[in-house]
Amino acid sequence: MSAKKPNPPSSLDAYYEPSKAFSKAARIPNKAAYKKLYNESISKPKEFWAKQAKELVWRKKWSKVLDWKAPFAQWFVGGKINICENCVDRHALSGRKNKVAIHWEGEPGDQRSITYDQLHKLVCRFANVLETQGVKKNDCVMIYMPMVPEAAVAMLACARIGAVHTVVFGGFASESIVDRLEDSGAKFIITADGGWRRGKIVPLKPVIDHALEKITDVKKVITLQRCGNPVEMLEGRDLWWHDVMATASTKHEAAALDSEHPLFVLYTSGSTGKPKGILHTTAGYLLGTYTTCKYVFDMRDEDIYWCTADIGWITGHSYIVYGPMAMGATQVMYEGAPNFPDFGRFWRMIEHFGVTIFYTAPTAIRAFMKAGEELPAASDLTSLRLLGSVGEPINPEAWTWYHKHIGGGRCPIVDTWWQTETGSIMITPLPGATSCRPGTATWPFFGVDAAILDDAGQECKAGEDGRLVIRKPWPAMARTIFGDKQRYRKTYWSDYEGIYTAGDGARRDKDGNFWIIGRLDDVLNVSGHRLGTAEIESALVAHPAVAEAAAVGRPHDLKGQAVAVFVTLKAGFEESDALHDELIRHVGEFIGAIAKPDDLYFAAGLPKTRSGKIMRRLLKELVCQGTISGNITTLEDISVLEALQAKVVAID
Ligand code: WT7
């Protein structure tokens, strides 16, 4: 780790360079190599991506690299491919046959290592199961599982037969499942009895059963037995994973699918109460995740890679399942909480498995910081060579702590900016080439034409805040919002003609580094997870006592942002501590524990404009600063605000 000399203004502002040895061994060994390839990728994107795509296994070569009718892209038109074959068969049937694909550790401490050959057999068997149970190409299959290898097996098996998976994070509650079943039209569900989290069983199948009281047209539910908690099985609909797998053949031919065959729908929060189903397709997504694993993580056969995300988020899709497996990587997968039985768990696992590349989230790093540096110091972390961060801006304090106490001052950190919609990493250091300054995701990846624009569409000058945009299509980009092309166009492509708006505010410093400031829309980033304020509000108004609700974010030391809500009650309901707690619990039960408000204020009225719109901006100011200094001339009734201000200040 040597801070660039002369004289960094303060240690938090310093540049960190990769070691000479790291750079020398890296695929992109210096800035000049990055710049050269980047310029090529931008001036001749089709040639660049076609060359990269030759490293994949194709059933039929494409006839056209890109068909771009903004905002709809088709990549590798005319090609036939199977992503599961690329992630599994090609390793299982080659020199990587006996290489470990997954070292898995359950939260109670149970371990399994699965080779590519074994993974291949599991995936083939489950693909046969799906077909036997009536799943057809293009059918949507919901996956609601804990972090067990079978979750990856289920995803890969869907991809193998051309079914479209929609994975729902195991922390979501039954109402969220209902929404996603309705929107996706999934008729098949893969789940487990439960999963382990902080020493307790988190039931999953019972949550599905609850959702299926409302959605009655689901044909089959296959349940993995993980925890042994009691579950009910409905005759004719519900099957045990072990029963159906017992007789399934290990032979299965992967379907030859169009490059643009839909691969998955993943729901993410937006500015309305309904999450958006982001649709990703096959070849471009595979290429994006593969190429970023190759250059950003500089993955090698000898690496032991560990991404701590959950499979229910895009990070789990792209950087646990598809990207690393396309590279034939060996990875660690962990079921449980980072602090079980204590915050030393990850460090002991890194020592045990000899992890070389570690990819986690700033919120986790801040929690580790708080738990103290003695915990990482108690484990041997010298196997690590590269660290990564994703999900939200990483504050420089957390960055330097991560660098020193986890990376031993020796490992480059790739701070990777991307989104569910972008599919793969977009702005990031390349570990052997980039000078890294804590807090910035630095430079765009190959083929990514990122810029920061002002309202008029002009590029911002250094130091000026604007909107982060991408000006050219890229292979792993979302293709649409499932079932809602109009919303896709409006949400991402309507600010500037033919240009993708990410929804993030950003600026570039005088050296050209991209600094991501945060969301510009009504989306919160709580512990690296996206939450729509409108979703939280709809959950609250679904409670019989609530008349109106407004949710806003406020800064939080560990989570990045915390959720504060204001509610007005219907006539006949009284403010009370019991109701306060009940409403918080209600949001958790409605959406999932991640959405539970941190603060809840009862209000006699909410600040509104004369046309009746809730002025969230004022509420935000109130919870962030305790006072309102902004413009309130459009406010309909000033007394509402005065009453609220007294409340917020009193509680703080
Ligand atoms: C939003 C996307 C990408 C996978 C995890 C989250 C924020 C993500 C960074 C980063 C600053 C970041 C942005 C983005 N974000 N990574 N390295 N630096 N902000 O995926 O749920 O789709 O959320 O997360 O605000 O828009 P997601």
XYZ file of C-alpha atoms and ligand atoms in Angstrom:
679
model
C 0.000 0.000 0.000
C 1.948 3.106 -0.741
C 0.225 6.408 -0.759
C 1.289 8.340 -3.830
C 3.896 10.938 -3.047
C 4.400 13.758 -2.685
C 2.215 14.789 0.085
C -1.370 13.553 0.066
C -3.403 16.268 1.817
C -4.744 13.849 4.394
C -4.659 10.109 4.658
C -8.335 9.855 3.710
C -7.632 11.737 0.553
C -4.588 9.764 -0.505
C -4.203 7.651 -3.606
C -3.400 4.004 -3.107
C -1.445 2.161 -5.766
C -1.402 -1.580 -6.350
C 1.928 -3.224 -5.564
C 4.291 -3.809 -8.491
C 3.927 -7.555 -8.061
C 0.126 -7.329 -8.163
C 0.160 -5.162 -11.275
C 2.659 -7.330 -13.058
C 0.528 -10.442 -12.603
C -2.765 -8.701 -13.493
C -4.530 -8.960 -16.850
C -4.583 -5.173 -17.034
C -1.218 -4.241 -15.557
C -1.214 -0.435 -15.810
C -3.159 2.696 -16.679
C -1.947 2.773 -20.245
C -3.264 -0.748 -20.852
C -6.609 0.220 -19.319
C -6.854 3.385 -21.392
C -5.962 1.617 -24.611
C -8.527 -1.144 -24.173
C -11.132 1.304 -22.841
C -10.733 3.570 -25.851
C -11.037 0.611 -28.180
C -14.134 -0.620 -26.349
C -15.778 2.783 -26.753
C -14.739 3.546 -30.308
C -15.425 0.003 -31.572
C -17.804 -1.591 -29.080
C -19.056 -4.290 -31.423
C -15.545 -5.472 -32.226
C -14.547 -5.331 -28.578
C -17.508 -7.376 -27.330
C -17.384 -9.827 -30.237
C -13.792 -10.588 -29.329
C -14.671 -11.135 -25.669
C -17.673 -13.269 -26.638
C -15.422 -15.758 -28.412
C -14.366 -16.996 -24.980
C -17.882 -18.314 -24.353
C -19.291 -21.629 -25.557
C -21.799 -21.075 -28.354
C -24.148 -23.565 -29.988
C -24.462 -21.261 -32.947
C -22.506 -18.126 -33.679
C -24.344 -14.807 -33.798
C -24.965 -13.018 -37.058
C -25.101 -9.481 -35.634
C -23.382 -8.219 -32.479
C -25.847 -5.464 -31.621
C -29.251 -4.382 -32.707
C -29.962 -1.067 -30.992
C -33.322 0.603 -31.257
C -33.149 2.778 -28.185
C -34.058 1.906 -25.505
C -34.277 -1.706 -26.624
C -31.095 -3.639 -27.247
C -30.487 -7.072 -28.677
C -27.007 -8.482 -28.378
C -25.511 -11.323 -30.417
C -28.583 -11.610 -32.582
C -28.993 -15.005 -34.233
C -26.701 -16.758 -31.742
C -27.645 -19.852 -29.762
C -26.202 -20.445 -26.346
C -26.915 -21.935 -22.922
C -25.663 -20.072 -19.873
C -25.798 -23.172 -17.659
C -23.615 -25.037 -20.118
C -21.145 -22.137 -19.926
C -21.180 -22.143 -16.134
C -21.178 -25.860 -15.466
C -20.786 -28.321 -18.343
C -17.758 -26.728 -19.853
C -15.842 -27.115 -16.602
C -17.355 -30.459 -15.576
C -16.451 -31.971 -18.917
C -12.919 -30.612 -18.955
C -9.861 -30.181 -16.783
C -11.929 -28.526 -14.067
C -14.023 -31.654 -13.524
C -12.705 -32.276 -10.016
C -12.170 -28.647 -9.149
C -14.341 -27.406 -6.288
C -17.062 -25.064 -7.498
C -18.560 -24.309 -4.085
C -17.156 -24.605 -0.580
C -20.320 -24.130 1.382
C -20.665 -23.461 5.080
C -23.985 -23.514 6.885
C -24.497 -21.202 9.803
C -24.423 -24.050 12.357
C -20.965 -24.940 10.972
C -21.818 -27.812 8.636
C -19.726 -27.833 5.454
C -19.950 -29.266 1.953
C -17.611 -28.953 -0.975
C -19.089 -29.541 -4.400
C -16.925 -30.098 -7.471
C -17.928 -28.976 -10.948
C -18.612 -32.622 -11.797
C -20.946 -32.971 -8.814
C -22.566 -29.630 -9.571
C -23.168 -30.769 -13.130
C -24.919 -33.903 -11.927
C -27.047 -31.989 -9.444
C -28.054 -29.434 -12.042
C -28.869 -32.103 -14.624
C -30.982 -33.973 -12.099
C -32.872 -30.869 -11.109
C -33.393 -29.877 -14.740
C -34.958 -33.297 -15.264
C -37.117 -32.765 -12.174
C -38.358 -29.434 -13.477
C -39.251 -30.943 -16.834
C -40.974 -33.926 -15.226
C -43.035 -31.556 -13.107
C -44.206 -29.768 -16.211
C -41.952 -26.710 -16.340
C -41.507 -25.577 -19.933
C -39.250 -23.161 -21.744
C -40.316 -19.555 -20.916
C -42.244 -20.593 -17.799
C -41.431 -18.517 -14.773
C -40.166 -20.305 -11.652
C -39.957 -18.550 -8.303
C -37.025 -19.403 -6.054
C -37.299 -18.542 -2.342
C -34.406 -20.210 -0.609
C -31.713 -19.760 1.992
C -28.056 -19.508 0.963
C -27.517 -23.169 0.197
C -25.919 -24.690 -2.920
C -29.346 -25.919 -4.003
C -30.378 -22.299 -4.586
C -27.669 -22.026 -7.256
C -28.601 -25.476 -8.565
C -32.221 -24.357 -8.946
C -31.233 -21.190 -10.833
C -28.852 -23.037 -13.139
C -31.395 -25.791 -13.806
C -34.007 -23.205 -14.831
C -31.489 -21.589 -17.162
C -30.607 -24.990 -18.556
C -34.135 -25.671 -19.783
C -34.944 -22.076 -20.740
C -37.286 -21.412 -17.813
C -37.123 -17.899 -16.366
C -36.254 -17.697 -12.693
C -37.355 -15.039 -10.302
C -35.448 -15.262 -7.049
C -37.028 -13.630 -4.024
C -34.731 -12.770 -1.120
C -35.486 -15.032 1.871
C -36.014 -11.968 4.077
C -39.128 -10.875 2.182
C -42.528 -11.533 3.720
C -45.576 -13.178 2.185
C -47.166 -10.007 0.796
C -44.008 -9.383 -1.240
C -44.269 -12.937 -2.552
C -47.898 -12.360 -3.498
C -46.941 -9.239 -5.501
C -44.137 -11.055 -7.292
C -46.241 -14.133 -8.065
C -48.948 -11.930 -9.513
C -46.594 -9.847 -11.587
C -44.375 -12.669 -12.873
C -47.139 -15.221 -13.339
C -44.885 -17.912 -11.835
C -46.686 -21.236 -11.406
C -43.781 -23.143 -9.860
C -41.947 -22.400 -6.631
C -38.701 -23.811 -5.281
C -38.219 -23.226 -1.566
C -36.888 -24.799 1.628
C -38.420 -25.565 4.984
C -36.229 -22.798 6.389
C -32.729 -21.418 6.709
C -30.434 -20.636 9.625
C -29.958 -17.028 10.670
C -28.371 -15.906 13.965
C -28.860 -19.298 15.520
C -32.543 -19.439 14.678
C -34.556 -21.075 11.953
C -36.114 -18.600 9.544
C -39.155 -20.427 8.168
C -39.619 -20.163 4.398
C -42.160 -22.759 3.284
C -44.741 -21.456 5.793
C -44.340 -17.978 4.258
C -44.990 -19.448 0.818
C -48.043 -21.283 2.163
C -49.365 -18.023 3.539
C -48.908 -16.320 0.162
C -50.601 -19.227 -1.580
C -53.762 -18.621 0.405
C -54.149 -15.605 -1.892
C -52.587 -16.964 -5.081
C -54.233 -20.236 -5.848
C -52.985 -21.141 -9.298
C -49.460 -22.284 -8.386
C -49.040 -25.810 -9.707
C -46.035 -27.191 -7.835
C -43.958 -26.252 -4.821
C -40.696 -28.145 -4.358
C -39.252 -27.874 -0.845
C -35.701 -28.589 0.205
C -35.307 -29.957 3.696
C -32.683 -27.814 5.338
C -33.633 -27.212 8.965
C -36.177 -29.906 9.754
C -38.762 -27.418 11.025
C -42.318 -28.688 10.634
C -44.015 -27.761 7.373
C -47.321 -28.669 5.853
C -47.357 -30.406 2.514
C -50.378 -30.095 0.282
C -51.091 -33.319 -1.559
C -50.748 -32.938 -5.312
C -49.017 -29.542 -5.132
C -46.130 -29.898 -2.711
C -43.107 -32.128 -3.220
C -39.914 -32.701 -1.263
C -36.687 -31.906 -3.088
C -35.073 -35.152 -1.890
C -37.972 -37.267 -3.135
C -38.041 -35.853 -6.638
C -34.239 -35.781 -6.918
C -33.862 -39.412 -5.784
C -35.022 -40.883 -9.046
C -33.893 -38.137 -11.442
C -31.266 -38.931 -14.060
C -27.880 -37.190 -13.999
C -27.998 -36.875 -17.761
C -29.587 -33.851 -19.346
C -28.902 -31.946 -22.501
C -28.901 -28.158 -22.066
C -31.316 -26.398 -24.436
C -29.844 -24.312 -27.257
C -31.430 -20.924 -26.583
C -31.498 -17.655 -28.450
C -28.992 -15.085 -27.226
C -31.918 -12.925 -26.164
C -33.807 -15.712 -24.401
C -35.092 -14.354 -21.051
C -32.928 -15.586 -18.188
C -34.461 -14.021 -15.109
C -36.716 -11.378 -13.678
C -35.441 -9.761 -10.506
C -37.628 -7.347 -8.605
C -36.182 -4.090 -7.357
C -37.623 -0.989 -5.762
C -38.560 2.110 -7.637
C -40.527 5.225 -6.943
C -43.957 3.584 -6.890
C -45.413 1.107 -4.418
C -44.903 -1.783 -6.859
C -41.411 -3.202 -7.319
C -40.192 -3.435 -10.901
C -39.376 -6.791 -12.465
C -36.040 -6.187 -14.154
C -35.642 -8.559 -17.085
C -32.238 -9.870 -18.064
C -31.548 -12.103 -21.021
C -28.922 -14.707 -21.773
C -25.845 -14.033 -23.869
C -25.190 -10.366 -23.114
C -25.724 -10.866 -19.399
C -23.377 -13.842 -19.402
C -20.749 -11.862 -21.258
C -21.036 -8.869 -18.907
C -20.701 -10.919 -15.744
C -17.939 -13.078 -17.201
C -15.846 -10.187 -18.505
C -16.092 -8.227 -15.253
C -15.033 -11.286 -13.220
C -12.102 -11.636 -15.562
C -10.887 -8.045 -15.370
C -12.303 -6.522 -12.182
C -11.636 -9.492 -9.906
C -8.848 -10.691 -12.182
C -10.035 -14.207 -11.290
C -7.598 -17.081 -11.713
C -7.966 -20.817 -11.399
C -6.022 -20.743 -8.139
C -8.293 -18.149 -6.534
C -10.726 -18.861 -3.746
C -13.369 -16.230 -4.233
C -16.018 -15.177 -1.760
C -18.899 -12.815 -2.351
C -20.960 -12.394 0.804
C -24.158 -11.238 -0.925
C -27.392 -13.172 -0.869
C -28.503 -14.966 -3.984
C -31.771 -13.027 -3.757
C -30.083 -9.812 -4.926
C -28.449 -8.988 -8.234
C -25.001 -9.308 -6.659
C -25.767 -12.935 -5.851
C -27.008 -13.559 -9.392
C -24.082 -11.921 -11.161
C -21.193 -12.484 -8.755
C -22.026 -15.745 -7.017
C -23.778 -17.721 -9.709
C -23.236 -16.617 -13.279
C -19.990 -14.636 -13.480
C -17.726 -16.704 -11.220
C -19.090 -19.991 -12.512
C -18.627 -18.911 -16.106
C -14.987 -18.348 -15.099
C -14.823 -21.837 -13.531
C -13.960 -20.296 -10.184
C -13.840 -21.941 -6.787
C -15.949 -19.983 -4.373
C -17.103 -19.911 -0.794
C -20.804 -19.689 -0.031
C -22.116 -19.014 3.456
C -25.626 -19.441 4.755
C -25.897 -17.227 7.778
C -25.287 -13.934 9.502
C -21.866 -12.238 9.625
C -22.117 -11.885 13.407
C -22.967 -15.448 14.295
C -21.707 -16.480 16.748
C -19.674 -13.248 16.658
C -18.196 -10.755 14.193
C -15.124 -12.944 13.753
C -17.039 -15.488 11.662
C -16.013 -14.159 8.246
C -12.356 -13.876 9.233
C -12.231 -17.434 10.524
C -13.843 -18.596 7.271
C -11.317 -16.645 5.198
C -8.509 -18.371 7.083
C -10.146 -21.782 6.887
C -10.853 -21.734 3.157
C -7.830 -19.657 2.183
C -9.980 -16.979 0.530
C -8.030 -14.816 -1.935
C -10.747 -12.465 -3.252
C -13.358 -11.083 -0.878
C -16.357 -9.020 -2.027
C -18.694 -7.446 0.518
C -20.761 -4.349 1.316
C -19.871 -1.088 3.095
C -22.631 -1.619 5.650
C -20.962 -4.890 6.707
C -17.561 -3.205 6.834
C -18.918 -0.493 9.124
C -20.386 -3.137 11.425
C -17.009 -4.928 11.500
C -15.283 -1.645 12.294
C -17.573 -1.128 15.212
C -16.984 -4.664 16.475
C -13.260 -3.912 16.662
C -10.046 -4.753 14.887
C -9.156 -7.496 17.398
C -11.545 -9.843 15.612
C -9.867 -9.808 12.178
C -6.487 -9.711 13.912
C -7.273 -13.075 15.517
C -7.403 -14.811 12.119
C -4.751 -15.277 9.485
C -5.963 -13.227 6.532
C -2.757 -13.372 4.517
C -4.377 -15.502 1.798
C -6.328 -12.409 0.655
C -5.024 -10.608 -2.413
C -7.990 -8.503 -3.531
C -10.980 -6.869 -1.829
C -14.209 -5.543 -3.259
C -17.073 -3.339 -2.145
C -20.580 -2.910 -3.535
C -24.034 -1.613 -2.767
C -23.569 1.988 -1.685
C -20.857 4.606 -1.535
C -18.100 3.417 0.771
C -17.103 6.154 3.196
C -13.334 6.772 3.258
C -13.074 5.748 6.937
C -14.561 2.336 6.153
C -12.387 2.058 3.030
C -9.139 2.690 4.915
C -10.173 0.349 7.750
C -10.960 -2.404 5.222
C -7.663 -1.793 3.482
C -5.632 -1.918 6.679
C -7.350 -4.455 8.904
C -8.684 -6.914 6.333
C -6.357 -6.352 3.411
C -3.262 -6.006 5.590
C -2.394 -2.866 3.636
C -1.538 -5.122 0.708
C -4.770 -5.723 -1.206
C -6.254 -3.363 -3.768
C -9.931 -2.546 -3.193
C -12.343 -2.485 -6.098
C -15.255 -0.196 -5.219
C -17.751 -1.365 -7.826
C -20.704 0.783 -8.842
C -23.545 -0.924 -10.674
C -27.229 -1.744 -10.321
C -29.827 -4.468 -10.713
C -30.580 -2.828 -14.057
C -27.010 -2.736 -15.311
C -26.520 -6.477 -14.662
C -22.764 -6.235 -14.319
C -20.177 -3.888 -12.810
C -20.035 -0.500 -14.575
C -17.695 1.860 -12.732
C -14.789 0.318 -10.901
C -11.065 0.278 -10.449
C -9.147 -2.444 -12.280
C -7.027 -3.784 -9.471
C -3.664 -3.891 -11.226
C -4.059 -0.600 -13.039
C -6.048 1.984 -11.120
C -4.853 4.426 -8.474
C -7.582 4.255 -5.881
C -8.774 7.056 -3.714
C -11.038 5.974 -0.824
C -14.673 6.705 -1.579
C -14.616 6.799 -5.354
C -15.572 3.987 -7.718
C -12.988 5.630 -10.035
C -13.363 4.873 -13.754
C -15.806 3.180 -16.127
C -15.356 -0.443 -17.099
C -14.736 -1.399 -20.733
C -17.575 -0.496 -23.049
C -19.245 1.707 -20.436
C -19.727 5.238 -21.721
C -20.476 6.874 -18.368
C -20.933 10.609 -17.929
C -22.459 13.153 -15.577
C -25.011 15.494 -17.077
C -26.789 18.592 -15.870
C -30.506 19.241 -16.358
C -29.876 20.661 -19.803
C -27.998 17.546 -20.869
C -24.566 19.195 -20.804
C -21.662 17.326 -19.295
C -20.854 18.663 -15.820
C -17.450 20.155 -15.123
C -15.110 18.659 -12.535
C -16.564 19.104 -9.060
C -20.113 19.794 -10.304
C -22.955 17.527 -9.221
C -25.205 16.026 -11.860
C -26.950 12.891 -12.995
C -25.044 9.719 -13.705
C -25.846 8.409 -17.180
C -24.625 5.750 -19.603
C -24.583 6.873 -23.217
C -24.109 3.582 -25.044
C -25.807 0.201 -24.708
C -23.809 -2.547 -22.957
C -24.270 -6.325 -23.126
C -25.625 -6.997 -19.603
C -28.084 -4.109 -19.581
C -31.679 -4.843 -18.538
C -33.863 -5.410 -21.566
C -37.078 -4.077 -20.096
C -39.286 -4.031 -17.025
C -41.188 -7.291 -17.207
C -44.573 -6.602 -18.735
C -44.151 -2.826 -18.763
C -42.111 -1.389 -21.621
C -43.608 2.024 -21.027
C -42.397 2.156 -17.448
C -38.964 0.987 -18.606
C -38.751 3.774 -21.134
C -40.074 6.376 -18.749
C -37.957 5.398 -15.739
C -34.579 5.070 -17.394
C -34.645 6.605 -20.865
C -36.732 9.734 -20.728
C -34.393 12.310 -19.164
C -32.178 12.504 -22.239
C -32.760 11.072 -25.705
C -31.250 7.594 -26.105
C -29.327 7.818 -22.822
C -29.699 5.634 -19.744
C -30.239 7.526 -16.458
C -29.166 5.509 -13.444
C -31.076 7.508 -10.835
C -27.874 8.348 -8.965
C -26.335 11.745 -8.389
C -22.596 11.905 -9.024
C -19.624 14.148 -9.697
C -16.148 13.729 -11.121
C -13.125 15.131 -9.370
C -10.381 16.990 -11.212
C -8.566 13.704 -11.855
C -11.670 12.293 -13.533
C -12.738 9.859 -10.791
C -16.479 9.238 -10.490
C -17.914 9.886 -7.022
C -21.399 8.478 -6.529
C -23.395 10.700 -4.208
C -26.609 8.714 -3.859
C -30.097 8.250 -5.242
C -31.958 11.151 -6.821
C -35.341 9.432 -6.686
C -37.573 8.265 -3.841
C -35.436 5.210 -3.294
C -33.563 4.615 -0.051
C -30.404 2.591 0.310
C -30.644 0.798 3.626
C -27.696 -1.490 4.314
C -26.989 -1.652 0.596
C -30.562 -2.687 -0.225
C -32.907 -0.608 -2.265
C -36.209 0.306 -0.681
C -38.855 2.497 -2.232
C -40.392 5.028 0.131
C -43.683 4.377 -1.674
C -43.507 0.665 -0.836
C -43.137 1.422 2.842
C -45.983 3.909 2.657
C -48.278 1.399 0.938
C -47.463 -1.164 3.599
C -48.386 1.343 6.318
C -51.668 2.420 4.778
C -52.621 -1.236 4.451
C -52.888 -1.225 8.262
C -56.451 -0.523 9.464
C -55.344 2.268 11.823
C -53.395 4.300 9.262
C -54.895 7.086 7.193
C -51.764 8.463 5.572
C -48.057 7.782 5.680
C -44.843 9.356 4.454
C -41.442 7.652 4.525
C -38.087 9.412 4.246
C -34.450 8.477 4.728
C -31.995 9.864 7.245
C -28.269 9.150 7.605
C -27.348 6.156 9.761
C -23.869 5.181 10.967
C -24.096 1.505 10.101
C -26.883 1.154 7.576
C -25.999 4.181 5.472
C -29.617 5.256 5.551
C -32.352 4.594 8.086
C -36.090 4.766 7.459
C -38.205 7.385 9.239
C -41.968 7.376 8.783
C -44.742 9.784 9.653
C -48.270 8.437 9.998
C -51.642 9.982 10.549
C -54.283 7.780 12.124
C -57.858 7.178 11.083
C -60.601 8.516 13.304
C -61.195 6.243 16.252
C -57.552 5.225 16.658
C -55.376 6.611 19.414
C -51.656 7.212 19.382
C -49.931 4.798 21.763
C -46.611 3.061 22.307
C -48.297 -0.234 21.534
C -49.601 1.030 18.199
C -46.205 2.573 17.445
C -44.537 -0.838 17.845
C -47.312 -2.640 16.061
C -46.999 -0.437 12.972
C -43.254 -1.019 12.796
C -43.834 -4.754 13.127
C -46.559 -4.569 10.508
C -44.173 -3.171 7.876
C -41.753 -6.017 8.661
C -44.499 -8.569 8.258
C -45.823 -6.930 5.116
C -42.634 -6.354 3.126
C -39.870 -8.021 5.122
C -37.626 -7.208 8.061
C -35.289 -5.017 5.970
C -38.069 -2.475 5.480
C -38.926 -1.979 9.159
C -38.876 1.749 9.970
C -36.247 2.880 12.449
C -38.303 5.860 13.598
C -42.048 6.263 13.530
C -43.769 9.537 14.334
C -47.505 9.987 14.765
C -48.702 13.176 13.161
C -51.961 15.052 13.274
C -51.329 16.067 9.661
C -48.604 15.829 7.037
C -47.106 18.864 5.324
C -48.729 19.190 1.909
C -48.709 21.473 -1.042
C -51.890 23.296 -1.920
C -52.565 20.639 -4.527
C -52.351 17.968 -1.835
C -48.916 16.434 -2.452
C -47.008 15.361 0.634
C -43.841 17.450 0.912
C -41.355 14.694 1.727
C -38.497 17.109 1.203
C -39.537 18.976 4.356
C -39.936 15.786 6.351
C -36.517 14.731 5.240
C -35.015 17.982 6.380
C -36.780 17.581 9.664
C -35.406 14.108 10.406
C -31.939 14.927 9.095
C -31.477 18.334 10.688
C -34.248 18.714 13.246
C -35.331 21.995 11.643
C -36.628 23.262 8.337
C -34.639 25.845 6.489
C -35.860 25.128 2.963
C -38.557 26.841 0.997
C -41.985 26.364 2.576
C -43.949 28.889 0.587
C -45.977 26.179 -1.159
C -46.956 24.598 2.150
C -50.667 24.566 2.712
C -50.758 24.720 6.500
C -47.679 25.818 8.408
C -49.018 24.669 11.799
C -48.712 21.029 10.698
C -45.017 21.506 10.341
C -44.590 23.264 13.653
C -46.335 20.392 15.443
C -44.129 17.818 13.733
C -40.972 19.721 14.432
C -41.788 19.758 18.138
C -42.293 15.983 18.007
C -39.113 15.083 16.189
C -37.022 17.280 18.437
C -38.729 15.946 21.572
C -38.038 12.330 20.614
C -34.434 12.911 19.577
C -27.858 1.312 -6.322
C -28.205 0.022 -7.005
C -25.083 -3.274 -7.506
C -25.482 -4.343 -6.650
C -26.025 -3.986 -5.317
C -27.106 -2.945 -5.301
C -26.023 2.113 -5.134
C -24.317 0.338 -5.701
C -22.452 1.396 -5.353
C -21.119 1.884 -5.191
C -22.031 3.973 -4.654
C -23.519 2.287 -5.120
C -26.415 3.125 -6.176
C -27.148 2.287 -7.203
N -24.665 1.594 -5.331
N -22.987 0.206 -5.710
N -20.041 1.110 -5.381
N -20.966 3.190 -4.850
N -23.301 3.571 -4.775
O -27.929 -3.039 -6.420
O -30.174 -2.756 -5.372
O -29.837 -2.366 -7.822
O -28.938 -0.774 -6.116
O -26.958 1.041 -5.250
O -27.284 4.051 -5.608
O -28.048 3.016 -7.997
P -29.293 -2.272 -6.461
